[in-house]
Short mmCIF file of C-alpha atoms in Angstrom, two decimals:
data_model
loop_
_atom_site.label_atom_id
_atom_site.label_comp_id
_atom_site.label_asym_id
_atom_site.label_seq_id
_atom_site.Cartn_x
_atom_site.Cartn_y
_atom_site.Cartn_z
CA MET A 1 79.57 64.37 27.21
CA ALA A 2 76.20 65.50 27.09
CA LEU A 3 73.64 64.78 29.75
CA ALA A 4 69.99 65.10 29.23
CA THR A 5 67.67 65.87 31.66
CA ALA A 6 64.06 66.26 31.75
CA GLY A 7 62.95 69.39 32.30
CA LEU A 8 62.55 73.21 29.83
CA LEU A 9 65.84 74.46 28.24
CA GLY A 10 66.68 77.95 29.14
CA SER A 11 66.76 80.68 26.46
CA ALA A 12 70.81 81.47 28.11
CA ALA A 13 73.39 80.29 25.59
CA LEU A 14 71.64 78.80 22.83
CA THR A 15 72.42 80.84 19.99
CA ARG A 16 76.26 81.24 19.57
CA ALA A 17 78.58 82.53 16.40
CA ALA A 18 80.71 79.96 14.84
CA ILE A 19 84.29 78.55 16.40
CA SER A 20 87.12 81.57 15.13
CA GLU A 21 89.55 80.35 12.66
CA ALA A 22 92.16 79.80 14.83
CA ASP A 23 90.27 76.65 16.48
CA ALA A 24 88.87 75.36 13.37
CA ALA A 25 92.76 75.11 12.11
CA ARG A 26 93.22 72.24 14.86
CA LEU A 27 91.17 70.17 12.78
CA GLY A 28 93.49 67.61 11.01
CA LYS A 29 95.89 67.71 13.01
CA GLU A 30 95.54 67.60 17.00
CA LEU A 31 92.14 67.04 16.33
CA THR A 32 90.91 64.32 13.89
CA PRO A 33 88.78 65.86 10.98
CA LEU A 34 85.70 65.90 13.02
CA GLY A 35 86.93 66.87 16.30
CA ALA A 36 88.11 64.04 18.54
CA GLU A 37 91.44 64.16 19.83
CA MET A 38 93.89 62.79 17.76
CA PRO A 39 96.93 61.46 19.62
CA GLY A 40 96.24 58.52 22.10
CA ASN A 41 96.28 58.89 25.99
CA ALA A 42 98.72 58.94 28.60
CA ASP A 43 99.16 55.02 29.30
CA GLY A 44 98.94 54.06 26.02
CA SER A 45 95.63 52.39 26.68
CA ILE A 46 93.85 54.82 24.28
CA PRO A 47 95.96 54.97 21.15
CA ALA A 48 96.42 57.06 18.32
CA TRP A 49 93.88 57.77 15.67
CA THR A 50 95.47 57.17 12.29
CA GLY A 51 92.74 57.29 9.96
CA GLY A 52 90.33 53.94 10.79
CA ILE A 53 89.47 51.50 8.18
CA THR A 54 89.11 53.30 5.34
CA ALA A 55 88.77 50.31 2.57
CA PRO A 56 86.96 47.29 2.69
CA PRO A 57 88.28 44.25 4.12
CA ALA A 58 89.41 41.44 1.30
CA GLY A 59 86.23 39.34 0.12
CA TYR A 60 83.92 41.74 1.06
CA LYS A 61 81.04 42.32 -1.11
CA VAL A 62 78.06 44.80 -0.75
CA GLY A 63 75.43 43.02 1.00
CA ASP A 64 77.56 40.86 3.44
CA HIS A 65 77.56 40.80 7.02
CA HIS A 66 80.30 42.96 7.89
CA PRO A 67 83.54 40.29 8.74
CA ASP A 68 85.02 41.26 11.84
CA PRO A 69 88.44 42.98 11.39
CA PHE A 70 89.53 42.25 14.82
CA ALA A 71 88.31 38.39 15.74
CA THR A 72 91.57 37.67 16.72
CA ASP A 73 91.72 40.29 19.71
CA GLN A 74 91.41 38.79 23.13
CA PRO A 75 89.36 40.17 25.87
CA LEU A 76 91.66 42.39 28.51
CA PHE A 77 89.18 41.79 31.89
CA THR A 78 85.88 42.07 32.13
CA ILE A 79 83.85 43.70 34.56
CA THR A 80 80.85 42.04 37.10
CA PRO A 81 79.05 43.05 39.88
CA ALA A 82 81.44 41.89 42.30
CA THR A 83 84.38 44.51 40.27
CA ALA A 84 81.79 47.05 38.88
CA ALA A 85 83.11 49.08 42.13
CA GLN A 86 86.71 49.15 40.87
CA TYR A 87 85.31 50.76 37.13
CA GLU A 88 82.87 52.99 38.22
CA SER A 89 84.68 55.97 37.27
CA LYS A 90 84.40 55.04 33.79
CA LEU A 91 81.11 53.26 33.67
CA ALA A 92 78.25 54.95 32.39
CA ALA A 93 74.92 54.91 34.95
CA GLY A 94 73.51 52.80 33.23
CA HIS A 95 75.84 49.87 33.05
CA LEU A 96 76.18 50.64 36.88
CA ALA A 97 72.67 49.95 37.12
CA VAL A 98 72.44 46.79 34.90
CA LEU A 99 75.50 45.13 37.22
CA LYS A 100 73.54 46.06 40.38
CA ALA A 101 70.18 44.84 39.28
CA TYR A 102 71.26 41.43 37.46
CA GLY A 103 74.17 39.29 38.89
CA ASP A 104 75.17 37.65 35.69
CA TYR A 105 75.59 40.81 33.60
CA LYS A 106 79.19 41.66 32.71
CA LEU A 107 81.15 43.92 30.27
CA THR A 108 83.58 42.35 28.54
CA VAL A 109 86.82 45.00 27.61
CA TYR A 110 88.53 44.65 24.90
CA PRO A 111 91.82 46.63 23.30
CA THR A 112 90.33 49.89 22.03
CA ARG A 113 90.46 50.29 18.23
CA ARG A 114 90.01 53.56 17.31
CA SER A 115 87.94 52.19 13.50
CA ALA A 116 86.01 55.13 12.72
CA SER A 117 86.12 57.12 9.80
CA ARG A 118 84.26 58.75 7.51
CA PRO A 119 84.74 60.32 3.36
CA GLN A 120 86.79 62.86 2.35
CA ARG A 121 83.94 65.18 1.35
CA VAL A 122 82.77 64.96 5.03
CA TYR A 123 85.92 65.80 6.34
CA ASP A 124 86.04 68.91 4.16
CA ALA A 125 82.11 69.78 5.07
CA THR A 126 83.26 69.68 8.65
CA ARG A 127 86.13 71.55 8.35
CA ARG A 128 83.56 74.79 6.37
CA ASN A 129 81.01 73.93 9.17
CA ALA A 130 83.36 74.77 11.82
CA THR A 131 83.44 78.62 11.09
CA THR A 132 80.02 79.00 9.39
CA ALA A 133 77.68 76.81 11.66
CA GLN A 134 74.95 78.39 14.16
CA LEU A 135 72.54 77.01 16.87
CA ILE A 136 69.57 79.16 15.48
CA SER A 137 65.44 79.33 17.08
CA ASN A 138 66.36 78.83 20.89
CA GLY A 139 68.80 75.56 19.73
CA ASN A 140 65.75 74.08 17.91
CA GLY A 141 67.60 74.59 14.88
CA ILE A 142 71.04 75.34 13.22
CA SER A 143 72.19 76.65 10.03
CA GLY A 144 75.23 77.81 7.85
CA ALA A 145 75.86 73.85 8.06
CA ILE A 146 75.46 70.88 5.31
CA VAL A 147 76.87 67.64 5.21
CA GLY A 148 79.41 67.10 7.57
CA VAL A 149 79.48 67.73 11.68
CA PRO A 150 78.23 71.07 12.68
CA PHE A 151 79.74 71.61 15.88
CA PRO A 152 83.23 69.97 15.29
CA VAL A 153 84.34 71.96 18.61
CA PRO A 154 81.28 72.10 20.97
CA GLN A 155 80.97 74.41 23.22
CA ASN A 156 77.53 73.34 24.61
CA GLY A 157 75.15 70.08 24.77
CA LEU A 158 72.85 70.94 22.65
CA GLU A 159 75.98 71.31 20.04
CA VAL A 160 76.78 67.47 20.93
CA VAL A 161 73.14 66.56 20.13
CA TRP A 162 73.26 68.46 16.51
CA ASN A 163 76.51 66.72 15.77
CA PHE A 164 74.46 63.09 16.34
CA LEU A 165 71.38 64.20 15.07
CA THR A 166 73.23 64.83 11.31
CA ARG A 167 75.86 62.34 11.96
CA TYR A 168 77.25 60.74 8.38
CA ARG A 169 75.14 57.37 7.91
CA GLY A 170 75.50 57.80 4.16
CA VAL A 171 72.86 59.57 1.57
CA ALA A 172 70.64 56.60 1.33
CA ALA A 173 70.09 53.26 3.49
CA THR A 174 67.88 50.49 3.45
CA ARG A 175 68.10 47.81 6.57
CA HIS A 176 65.87 44.88 8.06
CA ILE A 177 65.36 44.92 11.62
CA ASP A 178 64.53 42.31 13.72
CA GLN A 179 62.69 44.07 17.42
CA ALA A 180 61.48 42.00 20.06
CA ALA A 181 60.36 42.85 23.81
CA VAL A 182 61.39 39.68 25.29
CA GLU A 183 59.17 38.42 28.40
CA ARG A 184 60.48 37.73 31.44
CA GLY A 185 60.55 33.83 30.95
CA GLY A 186 62.40 34.33 27.87
CA GLY A 187 59.18 34.39 24.98
CA TYR A 188 59.16 36.88 22.36
CA GLN A 189 57.54 37.83 18.97
CA LEU A 190 59.73 38.82 16.37
CA VAL A 191 58.30 42.41 15.03
CA LYS A 192 60.20 42.51 11.20
CA LEU A 193 60.48 45.91 10.40
CA GLU A 194 62.14 46.77 6.68
CA ASP A 195 63.56 50.83 6.71
CA GLU A 196 64.69 53.26 4.02
CA PHE A 197 66.39 56.35 4.23
CA LEU A 198 67.51 59.86 2.44
CA PHE A 199 69.88 61.63 4.35
CA ASN A 200 68.86 64.99 2.92
CA TYR A 201 71.35 66.66 5.09
CA THR A 202 74.23 64.89 3.31
CA ARG A 203 73.31 64.91 -0.37
CA PRO A 204 76.30 65.46 -2.66
CA ASP A 205 74.28 68.27 -4.35
CA ILE A 206 72.75 69.89 -1.12
CA THR A 207 73.36 73.57 -0.57
CA ALA A 208 72.39 75.18 3.16
CA LYS A 209 70.00 77.69 1.46
CA GLU A 210 68.14 74.73 -0.06
CA LEU A 211 68.37 72.76 3.45
CA GLU A 212 67.26 75.73 5.36
CA SER A 213 64.06 76.52 3.17
CA SER A 214 62.91 72.62 3.23
CA ASN A 215 63.63 72.10 6.39
CA VAL A 216 64.12 68.78 6.26
CA LEU A 217 67.10 66.31 7.73
CA ILE A 218 65.44 63.01 6.74
CA PHE A 219 63.20 60.91 4.44
CA PHE A 220 61.98 58.18 6.21
CA LYS A 221 59.77 54.87 5.74
CA GLN A 222 59.31 51.47 7.70
CA ALA A 223 57.42 48.99 6.50
CA THR A 224 55.93 46.30 9.22
CA VAL A 225 56.40 42.89 7.64
CA ALA A 226 55.35 40.55 10.67
CA PRO A 227 53.74 39.57 12.34
CA ALA A 228 50.81 38.71 10.19
CA ARG A 229 48.74 40.75 12.70
CA LEU A 230 50.88 44.29 11.92
CA ALA A 231 51.98 43.50 8.22
CA GLY A 232 51.40 45.97 6.14
CA THR A 233 51.30 49.12 8.17
CA ILE A 234 53.48 51.70 6.55
CA LEU A 235 54.97 54.69 8.34
CA VAL A 236 56.19 57.53 6.21
CA VAL A 237 58.11 60.40 7.96
CA GLN A 238 59.87 64.01 6.78
CA GLU A 239 62.25 64.64 9.30
CA THR A 240 61.96 68.11 10.19
CA MET A 241 64.95 70.28 11.08
CA ASP A 242 63.37 72.94 13.45
CA GLN A 243 60.73 70.40 14.88
CA VAL A 244 59.63 73.26 17.03
CA LYS A 245 59.08 75.60 14.14
CA GLU A 246 57.40 73.15 12.28
CA PRO A 247 56.96 69.47 13.62
CA ARG A 248 57.95 66.02 11.70
CA ARG A 249 55.49 65.45 8.81
CA ALA A 250 54.39 61.62 9.64
CA TRP A 251 51.92 59.83 8.02
CA GLN A 252 50.62 56.20 8.83
CA TYR A 253 49.28 53.79 6.27
CA ASN A 254 46.91 50.98 8.49
CA ALA A 255 46.75 47.78 6.40
CA GLY A 256 43.32 46.96 8.44
CA ARG A 257 41.56 50.02 7.72
CA ARG A 258 42.98 51.09 4.64
CA ARG A 259 43.44 54.06 5.29
CA VAL A 260 46.32 56.84 5.64
CA THR A 261 46.08 59.17 8.47
CA ARG A 262 48.39 61.92 9.83
CA ALA A 263 50.57 60.63 12.48
CA PRO A 264 51.23 63.82 14.67
CA ASN A 265 52.31 61.33 18.12
CA VAL A 266 55.09 59.47 16.27
CA ALA A 267 56.99 62.32 18.32
CA TYR A 268 59.12 63.06 21.74
CA ASP A 269 57.94 59.84 24.49
CA ASN A 270 54.91 58.44 22.76
CA PRO A 271 55.11 54.73 22.23
CA GLY A 272 57.53 53.51 19.78
CA THR A 273 55.85 51.36 16.86
CA ALA A 274 54.83 47.23 17.85
CA ALA A 275 57.42 47.73 21.23
CA ASP A 276 54.78 46.81 23.78
CA GLY A 277 55.69 50.21 25.83
CA GLN A 278 58.85 49.64 26.06
CA ARG A 279 60.75 51.99 23.96
CA THR A 280 59.28 55.43 23.11
CA SER A 281 59.09 57.48 20.03
CA ASP A 282 62.57 59.42 20.59
CA GLN A 283 64.23 56.82 21.84
CA PHE A 284 64.67 55.38 17.92
CA ASP A 285 68.94 55.41 17.10
CA MET A 286 69.20 56.74 20.67
CA PHE A 287 67.71 60.14 20.22
CA ASN A 288 66.04 61.32 17.82
CA GLY A 289 63.55 64.69 17.38
CA ALA A 290 63.41 67.59 18.78
CA PRO A 291 65.39 68.71 21.44
CA ASP A 292 63.47 71.14 23.46
CA ARG A 293 61.68 69.08 26.02
CA TYR A 294 65.15 68.26 27.99
CA GLU A 295 67.83 70.34 29.28
CA TRP A 296 71.34 69.26 27.20
CA LYS A 297 74.25 70.14 29.65
CA LEU A 298 77.73 69.35 28.03
CA LEU A 299 79.56 67.65 31.05
CA GLY A 300 83.25 68.06 29.56
CA LYS A 301 85.41 64.72 28.17
CA LYS A 302 86.46 61.44 30.14
CA GLU A 303 87.11 58.00 29.43
CA MET A 304 84.67 55.75 29.76
CA ILE A 305 84.11 52.13 28.78
CA VAL A 306 81.53 51.59 26.03
CA PRO A 307 79.71 49.47 23.27
CA TYR A 308 82.40 49.46 20.06
CA ASN A 309 83.22 47.43 17.20
CA SER A 310 80.48 45.09 18.23
CA TYR A 311 80.87 42.68 15.18
CA ARG A 312 79.78 39.74 16.44
CA LEU A 313 76.77 40.61 17.39
CA HIS A 314 75.49 41.91 14.03
CA SER A 315 77.18 38.70 12.31
CA GLY A 316 75.84 36.71 9.60
CA LYS A 317 76.68 33.71 11.84
CA ILE A 318 74.52 34.66 15.31
CA LYS A 319 70.85 34.25 15.46
CA ASN A 320 68.06 35.96 17.34
CA ALA A 321 67.97 33.44 19.84
CA ASP A 322 71.46 33.39 20.25
CA ILE A 323 71.17 37.42 21.48
CA LEU A 324 67.63 37.61 22.89
CA LYS A 325 67.57 36.44 26.29
CA PRO A 326 65.51 37.10 29.33
CA LEU A 327 66.01 40.55 31.16
CA HIS A 328 69.12 41.68 29.05
CA ILE A 329 71.42 40.38 25.56
CA ASN A 330 73.60 37.89 25.50
CA GLN A 331 76.52 39.69 27.15
CA ASP A 332 79.57 36.89 26.22
CA LEU A 333 78.35 38.14 22.11
CA ALA A 334 78.89 42.03 23.39
CA ARG A 335 82.02 43.66 23.20
CA TYR A 336 83.84 46.99 25.27
CA GLU A 337 86.03 49.35 24.76
CA LEU A 338 87.65 52.40 26.83
CA HIS A 339 86.84 55.41 24.27
CA ARG A 340 87.08 59.15 25.03
CA VAL A 341 83.01 60.07 25.23
#
């Protein structure tokens, strides 16, 4: 588990040689191909990883909402403000805070399903990266890694962060987003966004030399399509790998002015797009961008109750109004499981 705390990063332990061949040989044996623990835990509440979901469910067509493969699972227990103390050691600080703040908040915990999987080429690349990947530029960049996880056996918090920033999400993707800042009384206006990605890091033909020379992890375009007052705004980003050496290249087209301008403020803790000041730029996708304004500490590994396999929340049968409620989302639709973090 990596913890980010405000502050500048010191220079110690930020450049490290790749792990030994002996450590790398653990991948696919006692560790999964990406570096997680393969066996289950002592009491069986976390099962062994057996490969995850590797094929589409019967009847699935590209573009469909993902069918829930665990729809028949029954909850094991529910954590409420009254019982939060009982599970404190397995809850994140954020969950403990919202349980304390909101009397109706709850976490419904289901059986643990280790459903995660990646294509074989990602596993193969991870095995190669394990003995070649290095932190460079005072931890603000990486070298010797492409396609797979750079640091499957991480030794510090920055390596965990780079594993997240380079995680496999396909090669190209399009997604449609409904974003809302819900008011205290429950009112909201949907902001509709269309995102397009090209993940340069995971291209099948990418080489480490090309990646490092271009210094681009991701090509990204975001178009705002609603409401009318924001529609037509377009953001284009080339997500640089070492953003201290070369800040992300960003441009914005303003439909009202019909002009394209550079957008250097789309970074760090500047306000996120059309989020009414409730999100910062580096909170997009949980965290993105340069890691240099935080101190990252590797606290170790522990069992925690976390959101997982949340198929119901993106079911085609669920409407925005079913999810968006005052103060927090509808927790009846959320699913939590016990996993190693």
